[in-house]
């Protein structure tokens, strides 16, 4: 498949990315809006969800990504593949995920994945990191009871920072997870595994 050329990183604090998306039109984007929903935050080219949607036709999959050309490309590919349980949205998850998810009923969001988000290594760039208090709050608010959040990264300090924010939430309970339980690996996960580097994972249940 051809790959669109995009900036490797964008600054989520730039005015262009501080926009408010339209609330998700769940009835329009999925053939059966009542299926359990899996949300992948920072879905990049969307290949993880593309394959998940193929192997799990009884779930809906929503990818959220800040780089718009990747969202357009991913939606074009899902249309070519005739997948009616998959959709991607252009959204700055740190600032406006709550607006996008506003229309979801309380029993639909079953799974949330946050996989290898940009670490923004330098201290002065820490504000650009994706997982913040408000993102955790939005995720937990919309997650249905027994819903799960799965997080993985290869960056140790970022793992501690993100896991710490989810551990602080009283509505979640951490469950031990030694490996990725999904049948598909993300592009980044495959690359890290190939280099034999460690991956830090955590899972939380509501
Ligand atoms: C390192 S990539 C990992 C992509 C994929 N999850 C994987 O594991 O292969 C992180 C992705 O998160 C996206 N991202 C970063 N900040 C974001 C934000 N505030 N909202 C939505 N997406 C964001 C980036 O554009 C990038 O595509």
Coordinates of N, CA and C and ligand atoms in Angstrom, one line a residue:
X1 N 0.8 -1.2 0.0 CA 0.0 0.0 0.0 C 0.9 1.3 0.0
X2 N 0.5 2.3 -0.8 CA 1.3 3.5 -0.8 C 1.2 4.2 0.6
X3 N 2.3 4.9 1.0 CA 2.3 5.6 2.3 C 2.4 7.1 2.0
X4 N 1.5 7.8 2.6 CA 1.5 9.3 2.5 C 2.7 9.8 3.3
X5 N 3.3 10.9 2.8 CA 4.4 11.5 3.5 C 3.8 12.5 4.5
X6 N 4.3 12.4 5.8 CA 3.8 13.3 6.8 C 5.0 13.7 7.7
X7 N 4.8 14.8 8.5 CA 5.8 15.1 9.5 C 5.8 14.0 10.5
X8 N 7.0 13.7 11.0 CA 7.2 12.6 12.0 C 6.5 13.0 13.3
X9 N 6.6 14.2 13.7 CA 5.9 14.7 14.9 C 5.2 16.0 14.6
X10 N 4.1 16.3 15.3 CA 3.5 17.6 15.3 C 3.4 18.1 16.7
X11 N 3.4 19.4 16.9 CA 3.3 20.0 18.2 C 1.8 20.1 18.6
X12 N 1.4 19.3 19.5 CA -0.1 19.4 19.9 C -0.5 20.7 20.6
X13 N 0.5 21.5 21.0 CA 0.2 22.8 21.6 C 0.0 23.9 20.6
X14 N 0.4 23.6 19.3 CA 0.3 24.7 18.3 C -1.2 25.0 18.1
X15 N -1.5 26.3 17.8 CA -2.9 26.7 17.7 C -3.7 25.8 16.7
X16 N -3.1 25.4 15.6 CA -3.8 24.6 14.6 C -4.4 23.3 15.2
X17 N -3.7 22.8 16.2 CA -4.2 21.5 16.7 C -5.1 21.6 18.0
X18 N -5.3 22.9 18.4 CA -6.2 23.1 19.5 C -7.6 23.4 19.0
X19 N -8.1 22.5 18.2 CA -9.5 22.7 17.6 C -10.4 21.7 18.3
X20 N -11.7 22.0 18.2 CA -12.7 21.2 18.8 C -13.3 20.3 17.7
X21 N -13.2 19.0 17.7 CA -13.8 18.2 16.7 C -15.3 18.1 16.8
X22 N -16.0 17.7 15.8 CA -17.4 17.4 15.9 C -17.6 16.2 16.7
X23 N -18.7 16.1 17.5 CA -18.9 14.8 18.2 C -19.1 13.7 17.3
X24 N -18.6 12.5 17.7 CA -18.6 11.3 16.8 C -20.1 11.0 16.4
X25 N -20.2 10.8 15.1 CA -21.5 10.4 14.5 C -21.6 8.9 14.5
X26 N -21.8 8.3 15.6 CA -21.6 6.8 15.7 C -22.5 6.1 14.8
X27 N -23.7 6.6 14.6 CA -24.7 5.9 13.8 C -24.3 6.0 12.3
X28 N -23.6 7.0 11.9 CA -23.2 7.2 10.5 C -21.9 6.4 10.2
X29 N -21.0 6.3 11.2 CA -19.6 5.8 10.8 C -19.6 4.3 11.0
X30 N -20.5 3.7 11.8 CA -20.4 2.2 11.9 C -21.8 1.6 11.4
X31 N -21.7 0.4 10.7 CA -22.9 -0.2 10.3 C -23.8 -0.6 11.4
X32 N -23.2 -1.1 12.5 CA -23.9 -1.5 13.7 C -23.3 -0.7 14.9
X33 N -23.9 0.4 15.2 CA -23.3 1.2 16.3 C -23.5 0.6 17.7
X34 N -24.2 -0.5 17.8 CA -24.4 -1.1 19.1 C -23.3 -2.1 19.5
X35 N -22.4 -2.4 18.6 CA -21.3 -3.3 18.9 C -20.4 -2.7 19.9
X36 N -19.7 -3.5 20.7 CA -18.7 -3.0 21.7 C -17.6 -2.2 20.9
X37 N -17.2 -1.1 21.5 CA -16.2 -0.2 20.8 C -14.8 -0.4 21.4
X38 N -13.8 -0.5 20.5 CA -12.4 -0.4 20.9 C -11.8 0.9 20.3
X39 N -11.3 1.7 21.2 CA -10.7 3.0 20.8 C -9.2 2.9 20.9
X40 N -8.5 3.3 19.9 CA -7.0 3.3 19.9 C -6.6 4.7 19.8
X41 N -5.9 5.2 20.8 CA -5.5 6.7 20.8 C -4.1 6.8 20.3
X42 N -3.9 7.6 19.3 CA -2.6 7.7 18.6 C -2.4 6.6 17.6
X43 N -3.4 6.5 16.7 CA -3.5 5.3 15.9 C -2.5 5.3 14.7
X44 N -1.9 6.5 14.4 CA -0.9 6.6 13.4 C -1.5 6.2 12.0
X45 N -0.8 5.3 11.3 CA -1.3 4.8 10.0 C -2.5 3.9 10.1
X46 N -2.8 3.5 11.3 CA -4.1 2.7 11.5 C -4.0 1.3 11.2
X47 N -2.8 0.7 10.9 CA -2.7 -0.7 10.5 C -3.1 -1.6 11.6
X48 N -2.8 -1.3 12.8 CA -3.2 -2.2 14.0 C -4.8 -2.4 13.9
X49 N -5.5 -1.2 13.9 CA -6.9 -1.4 13.9 C -7.5 -2.0 12.6
X50 N -6.8 -1.7 11.5 CA -7.3 -2.3 10.2 C -7.3 -3.8 10.3
X51 N -6.2 -4.4 10.9 CA -6.2 -5.8 11.0 C -7.1 -6.3 12.1
X52 N -7.2 -5.6 13.2 CA -8.1 -5.9 14.3 C -9.6 -6.0 13.8
X53 N -9.9 -5.0 13.0 CA -11.3 -4.9 12.4 C -11.6 -6.1 11.5
X54 N -10.6 -6.6 10.9 CA -10.7 -7.8 10.0 C -10.9 -9.1 10.8
X55 N -10.2 -9.2 11.9 CA -10.2 -10.5 12.7 C -11.3 -10.5 13.7
X56 N -11.9 -9.3 14.1 CA -12.9 -9.2 15.1 C -14.1 -8.4 14.5
X57 N -14.9 -9.1 13.7 CA -16.0 -8.4 13.0 C -17.1 -8.0 14.0
X58 N -17.1 -8.6 15.2 CA -18.2 -8.3 16.2 C -17.8 -7.1 17.1
X59 N -16.9 -6.4 16.7 CA -16.5 -5.1 17.5 C -16.4 -4.0 16.5
X60 N -16.6 -2.8 17.0 CA -16.3 -1.6 16.2 C -14.9 -1.0 16.7
X61 N -14.2 -0.4 15.8 CA -12.9 0.1 16.1 C -12.8 1.6 15.7
X62 N -12.3 2.4 16.6 CA -12.2 3.8 16.3 C -10.7 4.2 16.6
X63 N -10.1 4.8 15.6 CA -8.7 5.3 15.8 C -8.7 6.8 15.8
X64 N -8.0 7.4 16.8 CA -7.9 8.8 16.9 C -6.4 9.2 16.7
X65 N -6.2 10.2 15.9 CA -4.8 10.5 15.5 C -4.8 12.0 15.2
X66 N -3.6 12.6 15.6 CA -3.4 14.1 15.4 C -2.9 14.5 14.0
X67 N -2.3 13.5 13.3 CA -1.8 13.9 12.0 C -2.8 13.5 10.9
X68 N -3.5 14.6 10.4 CA -4.7 14.4 9.6 C -4.4 13.6 8.3
X69 N -3.3 13.8 7.6 CA -3.1 13.0 6.4 C -3.2 11.5 6.7
X70 N -2.7 11.1 7.8 CA -2.8 9.6 8.2 C -4.2 9.2 8.4
X71 N -5.0 10.0 8.9 CA -6.4 9.7 9.2 C -7.1 9.6 7.8
X72 N -6.8 10.5 6.9 CA -7.5 10.4 5.6 C -7.1 9.2 4.9
X73 N -5.8 8.8 4.9 CA -5.3 7.6 4.3 C -5.9 6.4 4.9
X74 N -6.0 6.3 6.2 CA -6.5 5.2 6.9 C -8.0 5.0 6.6
X75 N -8.8 6.1 6.5 CA -10.2 6.0 6.1 C -10.4 5.5 4.7
X76 N -9.4 6.0 3.8 CA -9.5 5.5 2.4 C -9.3 4.0 2.3
X77 N -8.3 3.5 3.1 CA -8.0 2.1 3.0 C -9.1 1.3 3.6
X78 N -9.7 1.7 4.7 CA -10.8 0.9 5.2 C -12.0 0.9 4.3
X79 N -12.2 2.0 3.5 CA -13.3 1.9 2.5 C -13.0 1.0 1.4
X80 N -11.7 1.0 0.9 CA -11.3 0.0 -0.1 C -11.5 -1.4 0.3
X81 N -11.3 -1.6 1.7 CA -11.5 -3.0 2.2 C -12.9 -3.3 2.6
X82 N -13.8 -2.3 2.4 CA -15.2 -2.5 2.7 C -15.5 -2.8 4.2
X83 N -14.7 -2.2 5.1 CA -14.9 -2.5 6.5 C -15.9 -1.5 7.1
X84 N -17.0 -2.0 7.6 CA -18.0 -1.1 8.2 C -18.0 -1.1 9.7
X85 N -16.9 -1.7 10.3 CA -16.8 -1.7 11.8 C -15.5 -0.9 12.1
X86 N -15.0 0.0 11.2 CA -13.8 0.7 11.5 C -13.9 2.1 11.0
X87 N -13.3 3.0 11.8 CA -13.4 4.4 11.5 C -12.2 5.2 12.2
X88 N -11.7 6.2 11.5 CA -10.6 7.0 12.1 C -11.1 8.5 12.2
X89 N -10.6 9.2 13.2 CA -11.0 10.6 13.4 C -9.7 11.4 13.6
X90 N -9.7 12.6 13.0 CA -8.6 13.6 13.2 C -8.9 14.3 14.5
X91 N -8.1 14.1 15.5 CA -8.4 14.7 16.8 C -7.1 14.8 17.7
X92 N -7.0 15.9 18.4 CA -5.9 16.1 19.4 C -6.5 15.5 20.7
X93 N -6.1 14.2 20.9 CA -6.7 13.5 22.0 C -6.5 14.2 23.4
X94 N -5.4 14.9 23.6 CA -5.1 15.5 24.9 C -6.1 16.6 25.2
X95 N -6.5 17.3 24.1 CA -7.4 18.5 24.3 C -8.8 18.3 24.0
X96 N -9.2 17.3 23.2 CA -10.6 17.4 22.7 C -11.2 16.0 22.6
X97 N -10.6 15.0 23.2 CA -11.2 13.6 23.1 C -12.6 13.7 23.7
X98 N -12.8 14.4 24.8 CA -14.1 14.5 25.5 C -15.2 14.9 24.5
X99 N -14.9 15.9 23.7 CA -15.9 16.4 22.7 C -16.3 15.3 21.7
X100 N -15.2 14.6 21.2 CA -15.5 13.6 20.2 C -16.4 12.4 20.8
X101 N -16.1 12.1 22.1 CA -16.8 10.9 22.7 C -18.1 11.3 23.3
X102 N -18.4 12.6 23.3 CA -19.6 13.1 24.0 C -20.9 12.2 23.7
X103 N -21.1 11.8 22.4 CA -22.4 11.1 22.2 C -22.4 9.7 22.6
X104 N -21.3 9.1 23.0 CA -21.3 7.7 23.3 C -22.2 7.3 24.5
X105 N -23.0 6.3 24.4 CA -23.8 5.9 25.6 C -22.8 5.1 26.5
X106 N -23.3 5.0 27.8 CA -22.3 4.6 28.8 C -21.9 3.1 28.8
X107 N -22.6 2.3 27.8 CA -22.3 0.9 27.8 C -21.6 0.4 26.6
X108 N -21.0 1.4 25.8 CA -20.5 1.0 24.5 C -18.9 0.8 24.5
X109 N -18.2 1.7 25.2 CA -16.7 1.7 25.1 C -16.1 0.6 26.0
X110 N -15.7 -0.5 25.3 CA -15.2 -1.7 26.0 C -13.7 -1.7 26.2
X111 N -13.0 -1.2 25.2 CA -11.5 -1.3 25.2 C -10.9 0.0 24.8
X112 N -9.8 0.4 25.5 CA -9.0 1.6 25.0 C -7.6 1.1 25.0
X113 N -6.9 1.4 23.9 CA -5.5 1.1 23.8 C -4.7 2.4 23.6
X114 N -3.5 2.5 24.3 CA -2.6 3.6 24.1 C -1.3 3.0 23.9
X115 N -0.7 3.0 22.7 CA 0.4 2.2 22.4 C 1.6 3.0 21.8
X116 N 2.7 3.0 22.6 CA 3.9 3.7 22.1 C 3.6 5.2 21.8
X117 N 3.0 6.0 22.7 CA 2.8 7.4 22.4 C 4.2 8.1 22.3
X118 N 4.2 9.2 21.6 CA 5.5 10.0 21.5 C 6.0 10.3 22.9
X119 N 7.2 10.1 23.2 CA 7.7 10.4 24.6 C 8.1 11.8 24.8
X120 N 8.3 12.6 23.7 CA 8.8 14.0 23.9 C 9.8 14.0 25.1
X121 N 11.0 13.5 24.8 CA 12.0 13.2 25.8 C 12.4 14.4 26.6
X122 N 12.6 15.6 25.9 CA 13.2 16.7 26.7 C 12.2 17.3 27.7
X123 N 12.7 17.7 28.8 CA 11.9 18.2 29.9 C 11.0 19.4 29.4
X124 N 11.6 20.2 28.5 CA 10.9 21.4 28.1 C 9.7 21.0 27.1
X125 N 9.8 19.8 26.6 CA 8.7 19.3 25.7 C 7.7 18.4 26.4
X126 N 7.9 18.2 27.7 CA 7.0 17.3 28.5 C 5.5 17.6 28.3
X127 N 5.2 18.9 28.1 CA 3.8 19.4 28.0 C 3.2 18.8 26.8
X128 N 4.0 18.4 25.8 CA 3.4 17.9 24.6 C 3.0 16.4 24.7
X129 N 3.3 15.8 25.8 CA 3.0 14.3 25.9 C 1.4 14.1 25.9
X130 N 1.0 13.0 25.4 CA -0.4 12.8 25.1 C -1.2 12.5 26.4
X131 N -0.6 11.6 27.3 CA -1.4 11.2 28.4 C -1.3 12.2 29.6
X132 N -2.4 12.8 29.8 CA -2.5 13.8 30.9 C -3.7 13.5 31.8
X133 N -3.8 14.2 32.9 CA -5.0 13.9 33.8 C -6.3 13.9 33.0
X134 N -6.5 15.0 32.2 CA -7.8 15.1 31.5 C -8.1 14.0 30.5
X135 N -7.0 13.5 29.9 CA -7.3 12.4 29.0 C -7.7 11.1 29.8
X136 N -7.0 10.9 30.9 CA -7.4 9.7 31.8 C -8.8 9.9 32.2
X137 N -9.2 11.1 32.7 CA -10.5 11.3 33.1 C -11.6 11.0 32.1
X138 N -11.3 11.5 30.8 CA -12.2 11.3 29.7 C -12.4 9.8 29.4
X139 N -11.2 9.1 29.4 CA -11.3 7.7 29.1 C -12.1 6.9 30.2
X140 N -11.8 7.2 31.4 CA -12.5 6.5 32.5 C -14.0 6.8 32.5
X141 N -14.3 8.1 32.3 CA -15.7 8.5 32.3 C -16.5 7.7 31.2
X142 N -15.9 7.5 30.1 CA -16.7 6.9 29.0 C -16.6 5.4 29.0
X143 N -15.5 4.8 29.6 CA -15.4 3.4 29.6 C -16.6 2.7 30.3
X144 N -17.0 1.6 29.7 CA -18.2 1.0 30.4 C -17.7 0.1 31.6
X145 N -18.6 -0.2 32.5 CA -18.2 -1.1 33.6 C -17.6 -2.4 33.0
X146 N -16.5 -2.9 33.6 CA -15.7 -4.0 33.1 C -14.9 -3.7 31.9
X147 N -14.9 -2.5 31.4 CA -14.1 -2.1 30.2 C -12.6 -2.0 30.6
X148 N -11.7 -2.2 29.6 CA -10.3 -2.3 29.9 C -9.5 -1.2 29.2
X149 N -8.4 -0.8 29.8 CA -7.4 0.1 29.2 C -6.1 -0.6 29.1
X150 N -5.5 -0.7 27.9 CA -4.2 -1.4 27.8 C -3.2 -0.3 27.3
X151 N -2.1 -0.3 28.0 CA -1.1 0.7 27.6 C 0.3 0.0 27.4
X152 N 1.0 0.4 26.4 CA 2.4 -0.1 26.3 C 3.3 0.9 25.6
X153 N 4.5 0.8 26.1 CA 5.6 1.7 25.6 C 6.9 1.1 25.8
X154 N 7.9 1.5 25.0 CA 9.3 1.0 25.2 C 10.1 2.1 26.0
X155 N 9.5 3.1 26.5 CA 10.2 4.2 27.2 C 9.9 4.1 28.7
X156 N 10.9 3.7 29.5 CA 10.7 3.4 30.9 C 10.0 4.6 31.7
X157 N 10.6 5.8 31.5 CA 10.1 6.9 32.4 C 8.6 7.3 31.9
X158 N 8.4 7.1 30.6 CA 7.0 7.4 30.1 C 6.0 6.4 30.7
X159 N 6.5 5.1 30.7 CA 5.6 4.1 31.3 C 5.2 4.4 32.7
X160 N 6.2 4.8 33.5 CA 5.9 5.2 34.9 C 4.9 6.3 35.0
X161 N 5.2 7.3 34.1 CA 4.3 8.5 34.2 C 2.9 8.2 33.8
X162 N 2.7 7.4 32.7 CA 1.4 7.1 32.3 C 0.7 6.1 33.2
X163 N 1.4 5.1 33.6 CA 0.8 4.1 34.5 C 0.4 4.8 35.8
X164 N 1.2 5.7 36.3 CA 1.0 6.5 37.5 C -0.3 7.2 37.4
X165 N -0.6 7.9 36.3 CA -1.8 8.7 36.1 C -3.0 7.8 36.2
X166 N -2.9 6.6 35.5 CA -4.1 5.7 35.6 C -4.3 5.0 36.9
X167 N -3.1 4.8 37.6 CA -3.2 4.2 39.0 C -3.9 5.1 40.0
X168 N -3.8 6.4 39.7 CA -4.4 7.3 40.7 C -5.9 7.3 40.6
X169 N -6.5 6.8 39.5 CA -7.9 6.8 39.3 C -8.6 5.8 40.1
X170 N -9.5 6.2 41.0 CA -10.1 5.2 42.0 C -11.1 4.3 41.3
X171 N -11.5 4.6 40.1 CA -12.5 3.7 39.5 C -11.8 2.6 38.7
X172 N -10.5 2.6 38.7 CA -9.8 1.5 37.9 C -9.1 0.6 38.9
X173 N -8.9 -0.6 38.4 CA -8.1 -1.6 39.2 C -7.1 -2.1 38.2
X174 N -5.8 -2.2 38.6 CA -4.8 -2.7 37.7 C -4.8 -4.2 37.7
X175 N -4.7 -4.8 36.5 CA -4.5 -6.3 36.4 C -3.2 -6.6 35.8
X176 N -2.6 -7.6 36.3 CA -1.2 -8.0 35.8 C -1.3 -8.4 34.3
X177 N -0.3 -7.9 33.6 CA -0.3 -8.3 32.1 C 1.2 -8.5 31.7
X178 N 1.5 -9.7 31.4 CA 2.9 -9.9 31.1 C 3.2 -9.7 29.6
X179 N 2.2 -9.9 28.8 CA 2.4 -9.7 27.3 C 1.2 -9.1 26.7
X180 N 1.3 -8.7 25.4 CA 0.2 -8.1 24.7 C -0.9 -9.2 24.5
X181 N -2.1 -9.0 24.9 CA -3.1 -10.0 24.7 C -3.9 -9.9 23.4
X182 N -3.6 -8.9 22.6 CA -4.2 -8.7 21.3 C -3.6 -9.6 20.2
X183 N -4.4 -10.0 19.2 CA -3.8 -10.9 18.2 C -2.9 -10.2 17.2
X184 N -2.9 -8.8 17.3 CA -2.2 -8.0 16.3 C -1.2 -7.1 17.0
X185 N 0.0 -6.9 16.4 CA 1.0 -6.0 17.0 C 0.9 -4.7 16.3
X186 N 1.2 -3.6 16.9 CA 1.3 -2.3 16.2 C 2.6 -2.3 15.5
X187 N 2.7 -1.3 14.5 CA 3.9 -1.2 13.8 C 5.1 -0.9 14.7
X188 N 4.9 -0.1 15.7 CA 6.0 0.3 16.6 C 6.4 -0.9 17.5
X189 N 5.4 -1.6 17.9 CA 5.6 -2.8 18.8 C 6.5 -3.8 18.0
X190 N 6.1 -4.1 16.8 CA 6.9 -5.0 16.0 C 8.3 -4.6 15.8
X191 N 8.5 -3.3 15.6 CA 9.9 -2.7 15.4 C 10.7 -2.8 16.7
X192 N 10.1 -2.6 17.8 CA 10.8 -2.6 19.1 C 11.1 -4.1 19.4
X193 N 10.2 -5.0 19.2 CA 10.5 -6.4 19.4 C 11.6 -6.9 18.6
X194 N 11.6 -6.5 17.3 CA 12.7 -6.9 16.4 C 14.1 -6.5 16.9
X195 N 14.1 -5.4 17.6 CA 15.4 -4.9 18.2 C 15.7 -5.6 19.5
X196 N 14.8 -6.4 20.0 CA 15.0 -7.1 21.3 C 14.9 -6.1 22.5
X197 N 14.3 -5.0 22.3 CA 14.2 -4.0 23.5 C 13.1 -4.3 24.4
X198 N 13.1 -3.9 25.6 CA 12.0 -4.1 26.6 C 10.8 -3.3 26.2
X199 N 9.6 -3.9 26.6 CA 8.4 -3.2 26.4 C 7.7 -3.2 27.8
X200 N 7.2 -2.0 28.2 CA 6.5 -1.9 29.5 C 5.0 -1.9 29.2
X201 N 4.3 -2.8 29.9 CA 2.8 -2.8 29.6 C 2.0 -2.8 30.9
X202 N 0.8 -2.2 30.8 CA -0.1 -2.2 32.0 C -1.5 -2.3 31.5
X203 N -2.4 -2.9 32.3 CA -3.8 -3.0 32.0 C -4.6 -2.6 33.2
X204 N -5.7 -1.9 32.9 CA -6.6 -1.5 34.0 C -8.0 -1.8 33.6
X205 N -8.8 -2.2 34.6 CA -10.2 -2.6 34.4 C -11.1 -1.7 35.2
X206 N -12.3 -1.3 34.7 CA -13.2 -0.4 35.5 C -14.2 -1.2 36.2
Ligands
LIG1 C1 5.1 6.7 18.1 S1 3.5 6.7 17.3 C2 2.9 5.1 17.7 C3 1.8 4.7 16.7 C4 1.1 3.4 17.0 N1 0.2 3.5 18.2 C5 2.0 2.3 17.1 O1 2.2 1.7 18.3 O2 2.7 1.9 16.1 C6 2.5 7.8 18.3 C7 1.3 8.4 17.5 O3 0.5 9.2 18.4 C8 0.1 10.3 17.7 N2 -0.2 11.4 18.6 C9 0.7 12.1 19.4 N3 0.0 13.0 20.1 C10 -1.3 12.9 19.9 C11 -2.5 13.5 20.4 N4 -2.4 14.5 21.2 N5 -3.6 13.1 19.9 C12 -3.7 12.1 18.9 N6 -2.7 11.5 18.5 C13 -1.5 11.8 18.9 C14 1.3 10.6 16.8 O4 1.0 11.5 15.7 C15 1.7 9.2 16.4 O5 1.0 8.8 15.2

